[in-house]
Amino acid sequence: MVKLLDVTLRDGGYTNSFQFEQQVAIDIVDSLHQAGIDYIEIGYRNGPEEGPTKLGLSARVNRDYIHAIRTHVPGAKIVVMLHPHNISEQDLLELKEFNINVVRICIRSDNLQNGLSVIRSAKQQGLFVSANFVRVTYLSPLQIREWMLQAEAAGADWVYFADSNGHMVPDQVKEYAEIFKKVLQIPVGFHAHHNLSLGLTNTLAAIESGIDIIDASLRGLGKGAGNLPTEVYVSYLERMNIKHNYDLVSILKTAEYLENNVMHRPMYLTTRDLMFGMANFSNDFINPVMHEAATQDVSWQQLTLNLSKRKPIKPVFEEIKAVVADIKSLDKILAPTLEERSL
Amino acid sequence: MVKLLDVTLRDGGYTNSFQFEQQVAIDIVDSLHQAGIDYIEIGYRNGPEEGPTKLGLSARVNRDYIHAIRTHVPGAKIVVMLHPHNISEQDLLELKEFNINVVRICIRSDNLQNGLSVIRSAKQQGLFVSANFVRVTYLSPLQIREWMLQAEAAGADWVYFADSNGHMVPDQVKEYAEIFKKVLQIPVGFHAHHNLSLGLTNTLAAIESGIDIIDASLRGLGKGAGNLPTEVYVSYLERMNIKHNYDLVSILKTAEYLENNVMHRPMYLTTRDLMFGMANFSNDFINPVMHEAATQDVSWQQLTLNLSKRKPIKPVFEEIKAVVADIKSLDKILAPTLEERSL
């Protein structure tokens, strides 16, 4: 049976600067636990990699916060995410002290050695460790598999791959998942994003390929286009008469509570998130792309589309400028034949 | 090459009582036409089957409205939808007079003979006719195929099947599409709804099964959970390097214009639309279900879930009452052991 890990309080924190009230966090964890959700992520220890500067409870995961959740919901399997660059032995000790069930370590190509080192430290403290490989669409599945094997050798209990840019399509998810499952002894997880409106479909493709754990969040709350909504996944299981242990009614009510009391706006697919997913661009590039489009008077839609045609790509400032220049010179040639449209 | 039919002004009208300003309708048709969209639906002639009582331009499709669109965008392939029960020969004559390119006739199990009769009349007037079979998840694909063959024999130029309740999953779409494609000589179209967040995935399944035409709308604007967004479909083609003739940048800008100037709220998947899709319930049952839940003090989520377990189902009032009674008697038995939760 595939396990379900809810990331509302962690990934969802990007939408509200991680400002969940402590009682709200307790209520969400309590409700999800009682509804049978297998694992519940409560935030980042010591902050996300990037993000807003004034961050709330679930971006810090300090003693008081963990203690409150642990006290009120002793039976829940609690997950905390961390970044290798800002974690001390003392942090790991505290996570162990409060019996955090899983620590997830974000690993990218540029922090692999640091990530492996944190895996080893966390294992020495007796923690259960997931090595989460993010932004996997920048890399080949064989490259990531090689790193996953290193994580496994370093003691990781799980590995995960995350479609951080929301660029994956189902056949690609299958390709990655099957390559990973073929060689890894430990469970493999998958984290989808919804930029191409394929959050559920990509997750189902991963499950079909034998994946062991999936991520989801209430109402899809998450960075950019957001995640597969927890309630959509469970409704799908219900729709397909797939046996499950989740209380759908309770999950729906918790989702609605979140929507009515916490969320600033519903998660919906904006055209920007759609285009950034199509183009395989990280959210990190929103500011430079939008800024250059605005100041150079080209449309960000055209700029994103033209940039995407140079894939595989991580747009850097020079490249953005070059594409802007291309668009402008083309505009100049075409200008006399173009009429201004009413839209 | 699969053809793309945009239904923004027709299906999207359910979200704003069909109150598109005439200039807005012209601008949308013009922009979509210039962006290469194959067919553009401008509304219902003589109103939708149900819906709000004060209806705007695109629910009537009168002479002035058609004339304005035809005059400003002479090259666009214009589509009008109609219901068999309220269409006269005079209506058909007028649609022909203004060179409407396709008339689509909504057909359900209870109006088949009337629908076939309108197909024959429309063909006699020289119109190009699509027979659109709606709410297909109430019926077996073989049953619908039988009716499609009758529509073909009556002169229909296309047939369509619509997942009006948003209940279909990709394998089911394929099953239906393949059964239809095997025997029909004329093109087959598919109209998705997004209740299970499968609008794109179901449409791709239909295309994989050889379907000829698909429906979509800008920003997903449509009844209930809405449709596959036109810009999502075209972004997907771009993402997959599938050759197409659409101008994505222009489509995105038109989608944003609609979002900023016409839409009352973004289309997003509400928990109610999710559950109604899961349960295979038409929007027509929202009022009785929600009313009975509210007055009988049971949760609509539990009521919908329990009703859905009696599928295949069109919930009627007696059935809703019976399920409410079941829930209440179970509540009574469990009540002493249940604690009130904070959520």
XYZ file of C-alpha atoms in Angstrom:
686
model
C 0.000 0.000 0.000
C 1.357 3.398 -1.045
C 1.906 5.767 1.901
C 0.608 9.332 1.911
C 2.674 12.190 3.320
C 0.886 15.516 3.781
C 3.065 18.600 3.250
C 0.491 21.351 3.940
C 2.379 22.995 6.821
C 5.719 22.791 5.017
C 5.263 23.406 1.284
C 2.039 25.326 1.945
C 4.069 27.744 4.046
C 5.378 29.390 0.883
C 1.931 30.925 0.387
C 1.693 32.599 3.822
C 5.312 33.054 4.902
C 4.862 29.940 7.052
C 2.587 31.932 9.382
C 0.417 29.153 10.726
C -0.828 29.809 14.270
C 0.345 27.121 16.651
C -3.212 26.015 17.390
C -3.958 25.818 13.646
C -0.889 23.633 13.145
C -1.965 21.378 16.024
C -5.506 21.128 14.669
C -4.312 20.266 11.169
C -1.881 17.620 12.407
C -4.510 16.202 14.761
C -7.201 16.033 12.088
C -4.932 14.541 9.445
C -3.664 11.977 11.933
C -7.168 10.990 12.974
C -8.112 10.807 9.275
C -5.434 8.164 8.812
C -2.793 10.170 6.912
C 0.426 8.170 7.197
C 2.959 10.985 7.626
C 2.495 14.669 8.388
C 5.195 17.215 7.619
C 5.180 20.157 10.035
C 7.743 22.464 8.434
C 11.382 23.320 7.731
C 13.906 23.256 10.549
C 15.840 26.531 10.284
C 14.030 27.842 7.228
C 13.559 27.066 3.556
C 16.347 27.620 1.040
C 14.814 30.829 -0.228
C 11.565 32.578 0.496
C 10.162 35.542 2.340
C 12.356 37.010 5.053
C 9.838 37.228 7.896
C 8.980 33.621 8.480
C 6.559 32.004 10.895
C 6.466 28.898 13.033
C 6.553 26.213 10.370
C 9.717 27.696 8.805
C 11.578 27.350 12.081
C 10.242 24.213 13.776
C 11.670 25.228 17.141
C 11.362 23.329 20.453
C 8.083 24.938 21.510
C 6.408 24.208 18.200
C 7.492 20.572 18.100
C 6.693 20.113 21.754
C 3.166 21.486 21.343
C 2.414 19.228 18.388
C 3.988 16.182 20.007
C 2.047 16.737 23.223
C -1.306 17.159 21.530
C -0.920 14.499 18.886
C 1.443 11.911 20.321
C 0.479 9.194 17.847
C 1.111 11.123 14.586
C 4.112 10.312 12.421
C 5.771 13.718 12.235
C 8.099 14.760 9.422
C 10.490 17.722 9.317
C 12.373 18.978 6.258
C 15.788 20.582 6.406
C 18.508 21.983 4.176
C 22.046 20.641 4.632
C 23.719 24.050 4.767
C 22.169 25.256 7.991
C 21.773 22.168 10.185
C 23.925 21.476 13.239
C 24.439 18.304 15.244
C 22.466 20.079 17.990
C 19.476 20.466 15.647
C 19.525 16.796 14.799
C 19.784 15.888 18.478
C 16.718 17.966 19.262
C 14.716 16.407 16.420
C 15.618 13.007 17.832
C 14.798 14.070 21.376
C 11.233 14.956 20.303
C 10.913 11.725 18.424
C 10.513 13.246 14.969
C 9.654 10.222 12.849
C 11.282 11.282 9.579
C 13.745 14.008 8.690
C 13.841 14.856 4.993
C 16.997 16.366 3.569
C 16.781 18.516 0.408
C 19.538 17.553 -1.987
C 20.466 19.230 -5.262
C 23.415 18.781 -7.595
C 25.307 21.585 -5.855
C 24.990 20.321 -2.302
C 25.301 16.566 -2.707
C 28.390 16.063 -0.526
C 26.971 18.257 2.194
C 23.694 16.362 1.964
C 25.407 12.982 2.292
C 27.273 14.270 5.309
C 24.003 15.330 6.989
C 22.493 11.922 6.217
C 25.407 10.253 8.043
C 25.115 12.604 11.026
C 21.362 12.111 11.264
C 21.772 8.342 11.137
C 24.364 8.525 13.910
C 21.761 10.302 16.026
C 19.367 7.472 15.302
C 17.019 9.450 13.090
C 14.986 8.002 10.215
C 16.188 9.855 7.109
C 14.730 10.600 3.695
C 17.075 11.965 1.011
C 14.888 14.262 -1.108
C 16.300 15.019 -4.540
C 14.729 18.214 -5.851
C 14.504 19.933 -9.261
C 15.062 16.577 -10.935
C 14.067 17.839 -14.400
C 17.439 19.571 -14.670
C 19.121 16.168 -14.602
C 18.919 12.763 -16.217
C 17.333 9.945 -14.224
C 20.611 8.009 -14.377
C 22.468 10.913 -12.798
C 19.941 11.140 -9.985
C 19.966 7.378 -9.535
C 23.717 7.504 -9.026
C 23.246 10.068 -6.251
C 20.354 8.108 -4.750
C 22.630 5.095 -4.493
C 25.170 7.237 -2.668
C 22.431 8.417 -0.306
C 21.402 4.821 0.297
C 25.019 3.891 1.033
C 25.220 6.827 3.456
C 22.325 5.304 5.397
C 19.192 6.976 3.991
C 15.999 5.079 4.799
C 14.048 6.607 1.914
C 14.839 8.516 -1.253
C 12.452 10.934 -2.928
C 12.388 12.709 -6.250
C 10.601 16.044 -6.569
C 9.278 17.646 -9.743
C 10.029 21.043 -8.208
C 9.490 22.947 -11.456
C 6.204 21.197 -12.282
C 7.625 20.268 -15.680
C 7.188 16.496 -15.687
C 4.701 14.499 -17.739
C 3.466 11.018 -16.849
C 5.716 9.004 -19.174
C 8.718 10.879 -17.827
C 7.682 10.227 -14.229
C 7.438 6.532 -15.101
C 10.858 6.560 -16.729
C 12.455 8.121 -13.649
C 10.535 5.962 -11.170
C 11.290 2.691 -12.943
C 15.001 3.475 -13.190
C 15.107 4.256 -9.468
C 13.023 1.291 -8.347
C 15.171 -1.135 -10.334
C 18.281 -0.640 -8.206
C 17.310 0.876 -4.872
C 16.664 -1.353 -1.873
C 14.927 1.385 0.131
C 11.492 2.918 -0.527
C 11.214 5.636 -3.178
C 8.900 8.651 -2.879
C 7.560 11.201 -5.373
C 6.564 14.841 -4.935
C 4.476 16.391 -7.746
C 3.735 19.993 -8.623
C 0.649 21.083 -10.518
C 2.014 23.596 -13.089
C 0.794 21.556 -16.060
C -2.361 20.465 -14.181
C -0.856 16.973 -13.967
C -0.410 16.681 -10.185
C -2.754 13.718 -9.846
C -1.822 12.126 -13.169
C 1.914 12.259 -12.502
C 1.383 10.837 -9.012
C -0.689 7.970 -10.425
C 2.060 7.304 -12.993
C 4.583 7.103 -10.132
C 2.337 4.703 -8.219
C 1.902 2.558 -11.315
C 5.700 2.347 -11.495
C 5.903 0.934 -7.988
C 6.660 4.071 -6.000
C 6.198 3.659 -2.221
C 5.306 7.108 -0.844
C 3.646 10.188 -2.312
C 3.340 13.790 -1.171
C 0.146 15.839 -1.192
C -1.253 18.885 0.605
C -4.687 20.073 1.639
C -6.259 22.203 -1.115
C -2.954 21.812 -2.995
C -1.380 24.486 -0.775
C 2.256 24.886 -1.860
C 4.897 26.823 -3.714
C 4.052 28.146 -7.178
C 1.234 26.139 -8.725
C 1.023 24.004 -5.582
C 0.804 20.255 -5.082
C -1.556 17.394 -5.620
C -4.390 18.141 -3.163
C -4.676 15.502 -0.440
C -8.465 15.454 -0.790
C -8.249 14.995 -4.581
C -6.014 11.960 -4.167
C -8.289 10.352 -1.581
C -11.415 11.177 -3.636
C -9.742 9.471 -6.585
C -9.116 6.324 -4.489
C -12.791 6.428 -3.492
C -13.869 6.975 -7.113
C -11.848 3.935 -8.236
C -12.965 1.710 -5.366
C -9.346 1.354 -4.291
C -9.132 0.205 -0.687
C -7.682 2.856 1.608
C -7.561 3.738 5.288
C -8.336 7.447 5.020
C -11.405 9.263 6.307
C -12.379 11.318 3.281
C -15.087 13.335 5.036
C -12.695 14.401 7.764
C -10.003 15.290 5.198
C -12.512 17.379 3.242
C -13.544 19.244 6.380
C -9.942 19.938 7.299
C -9.302 21.163 3.756
C -12.279 23.508 4.015
C -11.184 24.736 7.429
C -7.792 25.585 5.917
C -9.410 27.259 2.913
C -11.718 29.378 5.058
C -9.366 30.286 7.890
C -5.779 30.191 6.691
C -5.446 30.547 2.929
C -5.164 34.036 1.442
C -6.503 32.869 -1.913
C -7.413 29.532 -3.464
C -4.637 27.649 -5.254
C -5.368 27.874 -8.942
C -3.159 27.564 -11.964
C -1.985 31.047 -12.926
C -0.716 31.588 -16.463
C 2.726 32.377 -15.030
C 2.975 29.097 -13.133
C 1.713 27.279 -16.209
C 4.364 28.855 -18.420
C 7.166 28.379 -15.890
C 6.264 24.704 -15.608
C 6.137 24.352 -19.395
C 9.553 26.012 -19.665
C 11.158 23.986 -16.827
C 12.020 27.159 -14.917
C 12.364 27.286 -11.167
C 10.358 29.913 -9.268
C 13.770 31.459 -8.538
C 13.720 32.887 -12.059
C 10.380 34.647 -11.779
C 11.910 37.909 -10.606
C 14.626 38.281 -13.265
C 12.278 37.235 -16.092
C 9.417 39.495 -15.010
C 11.754 42.392 -14.265
C 13.536 42.236 -17.611
C 10.242 41.889 -19.478
C 8.807 44.942 -17.695
C 11.832 47.195 -18.050
C 12.589 46.200 -21.646
C 8.955 46.381 -22.715
C 8.632 42.863 -24.081
C 5.870 40.547 -22.886
C 6.899 38.084 -20.206
C 4.833 35.465 -22.026
C 6.895 35.870 -25.215
C 10.134 36.049 -23.239
C 9.323 32.855 -21.326
C 8.289 31.042 -24.493
C 11.430 32.055 -26.383
C 13.679 31.240 -23.421
C 12.055 27.815 -23.149
C 13.019 26.987 -26.726
C 16.702 26.999 -25.692
C 16.154 24.111 -23.301
C 17.539 22.345 -21.361
C 17.941 25.618 -19.612
C 18.401 27.396 -16.298
C 17.924 30.947 -17.480
C 20.717 33.205 -16.322
C 20.679 36.943 -16.588
C 22.849 37.082 -19.750
C 20.582 34.600 -21.472
C 17.442 36.505 -20.544
C 19.010 39.678 -21.966
C 19.998 37.906 -25.188
C 16.480 36.586 -25.735
C 14.996 40.020 -25.030
C 17.309 41.458 -27.694
C 16.180 38.757 -30.158
C 12.534 39.553 -29.541
C 13.108 43.289 -29.912
C 15.003 42.990 -33.181
C 12.258 40.730 -34.554
C 9.625 43.224 -33.355
C 11.475 45.969 -35.239
C 11.393 44.060 -38.513
C 7.725 43.131 -38.145
C 6.541 46.408 -36.658
C 5.235 48.158 -39.822
C 2.992 45.205 -40.668
C 1.591 44.717 -37.192
C -1.558 46.468 -36.061
C -2.254 47.157 -32.418
C -4.894 44.727 -31.270
C -7.698 45.685 -28.946
C -6.658 42.944 -26.517
C -4.376 16.889 -36.558
C -6.856 17.163 -33.691
C -9.061 20.253 -33.893
C -9.584 22.598 -30.966
C -12.993 24.103 -30.195
C -13.071 26.893 -27.604
C -16.234 27.022 -25.463
C -15.432 30.062 -23.280
C -18.455 32.130 -24.303
C -20.841 29.172 -24.083
C -19.856 26.914 -21.155
C -18.125 29.818 -19.412
C -21.422 31.645 -19.401
C -22.606 29.508 -16.486
C -20.230 31.462 -14.252
C -21.577 34.936 -15.127
C -25.154 34.297 -16.291
C -23.833 34.587 -19.856
C -23.307 38.322 -19.324
C -20.479 38.964 -21.742
C -20.506 42.478 -23.207
C -20.823 42.405 -26.967
C -17.415 44.032 -27.452
C -15.841 41.500 -25.070
C -17.375 38.651 -27.058
C -16.078 40.161 -30.310
C -12.606 40.650 -28.842
C -12.442 37.081 -27.540
C -13.604 35.600 -30.846
C -11.228 37.846 -32.783
C -8.229 37.010 -30.620
C -8.913 33.280 -30.571
C -9.399 33.288 -34.336
C -6.154 35.171 -34.917
C -4.421 32.769 -32.526
C -5.417 29.915 -34.809
C -8.178 28.278 -32.726
C -10.100 26.034 -35.113
C -13.664 26.584 -33.859
C -15.121 29.170 -31.497
C -18.439 28.627 -29.733
C -20.331 31.864 -29.078
C -23.222 30.627 -26.942
C -26.580 28.876 -26.696
C -29.359 29.775 -29.088
C -32.455 30.302 -26.930
C -30.800 29.513 -23.626
C -29.195 26.607 -21.782
C -31.308 23.749 -20.434
C -31.133 25.063 -16.894
C -29.312 27.953 -15.316
C -29.883 31.415 -13.952
C -33.053 33.161 -15.101
C -31.614 36.533 -16.131
C -29.368 35.574 -18.964
C -27.094 37.658 -21.132
C -26.082 37.783 -24.778
C -24.346 34.445 -25.109
C -27.384 32.581 -23.738
C -29.571 33.983 -26.489
C -27.388 34.301 -29.589
C -29.821 36.658 -31.283
C -29.454 38.333 -34.697
C -27.591 41.399 -33.427
C -25.070 39.350 -31.494
C -24.332 36.997 -34.378
C -24.250 39.846 -36.842
C -21.744 41.820 -34.754
C -19.401 38.854 -34.383
C -19.735 37.852 -38.046
C -19.048 41.397 -39.206
C -15.956 41.900 -37.073
C -14.473 38.431 -37.459
C -15.650 37.154 -40.826
C -13.020 34.428 -41.037
C -13.702 32.665 -37.723
C -15.430 29.293 -37.647
C -18.371 30.059 -35.382
C -20.221 27.426 -33.355
C -23.613 27.707 -31.641
C -25.116 25.194 -29.217
C -28.806 24.518 -28.881
C -31.298 22.311 -27.064
C -33.837 20.389 -29.137
C -36.873 21.387 -27.074
C -36.807 25.094 -27.871
C -35.565 25.378 -31.455
C -37.776 26.327 -34.381
C -37.224 26.052 -38.121
C -36.965 29.843 -38.089
C -34.038 29.660 -35.635
C -32.211 27.208 -37.851
C -32.839 29.365 -40.891
C -31.334 32.377 -39.156
C -28.266 30.410 -38.050
C -27.803 29.368 -41.671
C -28.377 32.894 -42.937
C -25.484 34.163 -40.788
C -23.297 31.326 -41.937
C -22.883 29.692 -38.529
C -20.266 27.038 -39.236
C -21.408 24.390 -36.767
C -24.563 23.926 -34.726
C -24.206 21.561 -31.811
C -27.282 19.809 -30.496
C -27.363 18.617 -26.876
C -28.746 15.106 -26.690
C -29.564 13.079 -23.602
C -31.386 9.778 -23.125
C -34.695 11.598 -22.572
C -34.646 13.746 -25.689
C -33.106 11.459 -28.298
C -36.043 11.420 -30.744
C -36.433 15.167 -30.519
C -32.677 15.544 -31.020
C -32.696 13.367 -34.136
C -35.570 15.385 -35.516
C -33.630 18.648 -35.024
C -30.589 17.091 -36.717
C -32.738 16.289 -39.758
C -34.237 19.794 -39.846
C -30.846 21.445 -39.510
C -29.435 19.318 -42.309
C -32.382 20.267 -44.520
C -31.450 23.918 -43.941
C -27.921 23.079 -45.058
C -26.304 23.477 -41.634
C -23.259 21.549 -40.437
C -24.415 19.605 -37.377
C -22.734 18.106 -34.360
C -24.735 15.722 -32.158
C -23.443 16.266 -28.635
C -24.223 13.453 -26.234
C -24.036 14.766 -22.674
C -23.852 13.166 -19.209
C -22.417 10.027 -20.770
C -21.358 8.522 -17.431
C -24.983 7.636 -16.738
C -24.891 5.254 -19.693
C -22.816 2.467 -21.172
C -20.610 3.286 -24.152
C -22.514 0.723 -26.220
C -25.796 2.477 -25.499
C -24.359 5.821 -26.526
C -22.769 4.296 -29.610
C -26.165 3.044 -30.691
C -27.561 6.576 -30.436
C -24.522 8.038 -32.172
C -25.162 5.717 -35.086
C -28.747 6.962 -35.229
C -27.451 10.555 -35.204
C -25.060 9.702 -38.028
C -27.907 8.145 -39.998
C -29.982 11.305 -39.396
C -27.239 13.316 -41.094
C -24.985 14.514 -38.257
C -21.545 15.638 -39.430
C -19.904 15.116 -36.036
C -20.751 13.361 -32.808
C -19.413 14.400 -29.411
C -19.414 12.823 -25.989
C -19.308 15.039 -22.898
C -18.186 14.067 -19.417
C -20.742 16.532 -18.034
C -20.404 15.291 -14.448
C -16.587 15.318 -14.476
C -16.618 11.685 -13.352
C -14.524 10.040 -16.059
C -11.003 8.666 -15.672
C -8.549 8.194 -18.561
C -9.047 4.451 -19.084
C -12.781 4.995 -19.225
C -12.421 7.829 -21.737
C -10.322 5.479 -23.876
C -12.916 2.718 -23.603
C -15.698 5.042 -24.748
C -13.633 6.697 -27.486
C -12.399 3.442 -28.957
C -15.884 1.935 -29.053
C -17.176 5.041 -30.853
C -14.275 5.365 -33.286
C -14.569 1.734 -34.329
C -17.961 2.119 -36.013
C -18.562 5.782 -36.770
C -17.681 7.221 -40.163
C -17.899 10.840 -39.008
C -15.476 12.681 -36.672
C -15.871 12.183 -32.913
C -15.311 14.929 -30.335
C -14.760 14.939 -26.553
C -15.669 17.509 -23.902
C -13.939 17.119 -20.518
C -14.752 18.571 -17.112
C -12.157 19.102 -14.411
C -13.888 17.810 -11.235
C -11.231 15.163 -10.601
C -8.447 17.462 -11.889
C -8.203 15.218 -14.955
C -9.306 17.678 -17.656
C -6.017 17.544 -19.540
C -5.348 13.876 -18.839
C -8.770 12.737 -20.012
C -8.463 14.863 -23.139
C -5.047 13.362 -23.914
C -6.529 9.886 -23.422
C -9.251 10.751 -25.926
C -6.673 12.009 -28.418
C -4.613 8.856 -27.954
C -7.756 6.903 -28.861
C -8.067 8.725 -32.169
C -10.613 11.388 -31.271
C -10.874 14.199 -33.839
C -11.984 17.328 -31.959
C -11.631 18.489 -28.359
C -13.269 21.248 -26.328
C -11.450 23.695 -24.064
C -12.053 27.158 -22.615
C -9.871 30.086 -21.594
C -8.861 29.803 -17.910
C -11.082 26.715 -17.771
C -14.177 28.938 -17.555
C -17.234 26.681 -17.401
C -19.979 25.035 -15.402
C -19.060 23.510 -12.044
C -15.374 22.662 -11.923
C -14.929 24.035 -15.431
C -13.148 22.670 -18.470
C -9.687 21.942 -19.735
C -8.151 25.426 -20.074
C -7.319 26.280 -23.697
C -3.951 27.732 -22.652
C -3.067 24.595 -20.657
C -3.695 22.387 -23.675
C -1.608 24.562 -25.993
C 1.183 24.861 -23.376
C 1.195 21.083 -23.163
C 1.607 20.804 -26.962
C 4.499 23.263 -26.685
C 5.996 21.341 -23.746
C 5.906 18.094 -25.748
C 7.225 19.651 -28.954
C 4.035 18.623 -30.717
C 3.569 20.639 -33.891
C 0.580 22.984 -33.717
C -0.765 26.098 -35.395
C -1.732 28.068 -32.287
C -0.218 31.313 -31.060
C 0.380 30.524 -27.395
C 1.393 34.038 -26.390
C -1.766 35.502 -27.852
C -3.907 32.812 -26.194
C -2.255 33.532 -22.829
C -2.928 37.243 -23.182
C -6.566 36.628 -24.073
C -6.865 34.290 -21.077
C -5.427 36.995 -18.814
C -7.714 39.629 -20.304
C -10.669 37.381 -19.489
C -9.366 36.703 -15.988
C -8.830 40.384 -15.238
C -11.909 41.860 -16.879
C -14.678 39.300 -17.007
C -14.276 36.525 -14.463
C -15.772 37.000 -11.009
C -13.334 34.554 -9.461
C -10.671 32.177 -10.766
C -11.797 28.655 -11.655
C -10.437 26.343 -8.996
C -11.501 22.949 -7.838
C -13.884 23.393 -4.903
C -14.421 20.454 -2.568
C -18.051 20.340 -3.651
C -17.219 20.039 -7.347
C -14.583 17.435 -6.478
C -17.091 15.350 -4.523
C -19.859 15.716 -7.101
C -17.452 14.538 -9.793
C -16.332 11.611 -7.646
C -19.969 10.680 -7.023
C -21.074 11.048 -10.673
C -23.688 13.638 -9.725
C -24.887 16.335 -12.064
C -24.801 19.940 -10.851
C -28.600 19.678 -10.927
C -28.413 17.792 -7.633
C -26.398 20.386 -5.747
C -29.468 22.153 -4.409
C -31.378 19.130 -3.074
C -28.245 17.577 -1.549
C -27.039 20.788 0.105
C -30.542 21.706 1.260
C -31.243 18.343 2.834
C -27.835 18.292 4.512
C -28.387 21.743 5.969
C -31.952 21.225 7.186
C -31.324 17.717 8.539
C -28.036 18.668 10.171
C -25.844 16.066 8.501
C -22.698 17.080 6.667
C -23.076 17.400 2.915
C -19.680 15.696 2.572
C -20.919 12.581 4.402
C -24.232 12.668 2.577
C -22.509 12.884 -0.831
C -20.061 10.124 0.051
C -22.806 7.784 1.283
C -25.050 8.561 -1.688
C -22.157 7.825 -4.039
C -21.786 4.317 -2.633
C -25.180 3.434 -4.110
C -23.920 4.029 -7.632
C -24.769 4.010 -10.471
C -27.009 6.731 -9.240
C -28.976 9.831 -10.116
C -29.902 10.930 -6.627
C -33.599 11.584 -6.307
C -35.212 13.237 -3.358
C -36.407 9.974 -1.770
C -32.951 8.499 -2.008
C -31.322 11.563 -0.447
C -33.808 11.345 2.445
C -33.100 7.645 2.933
C -29.355 8.187 3.086
C -29.803 11.076 5.528
C -31.848 8.741 7.756
C -29.074 6.097 7.548
C -26.446 8.627 8.586
C -28.553 9.938 11.460
C -29.305 6.490 12.851
C -25.611 5.613 12.667
C -24.731 8.916 14.356
C -27.152 8.053 17.131
C -25.487 4.713 17.791
C -21.989 6.197 17.698
C -22.808 9.454 19.426
C -21.844 8.555 23.015
C -18.362 7.494 21.914
C -17.686 10.451 19.653
C -16.061 13.572 20.945
C -16.615 16.952 19.343
C -13.476 17.855 17.430
C -12.041 21.346 17.309
C -12.259 21.332 13.501
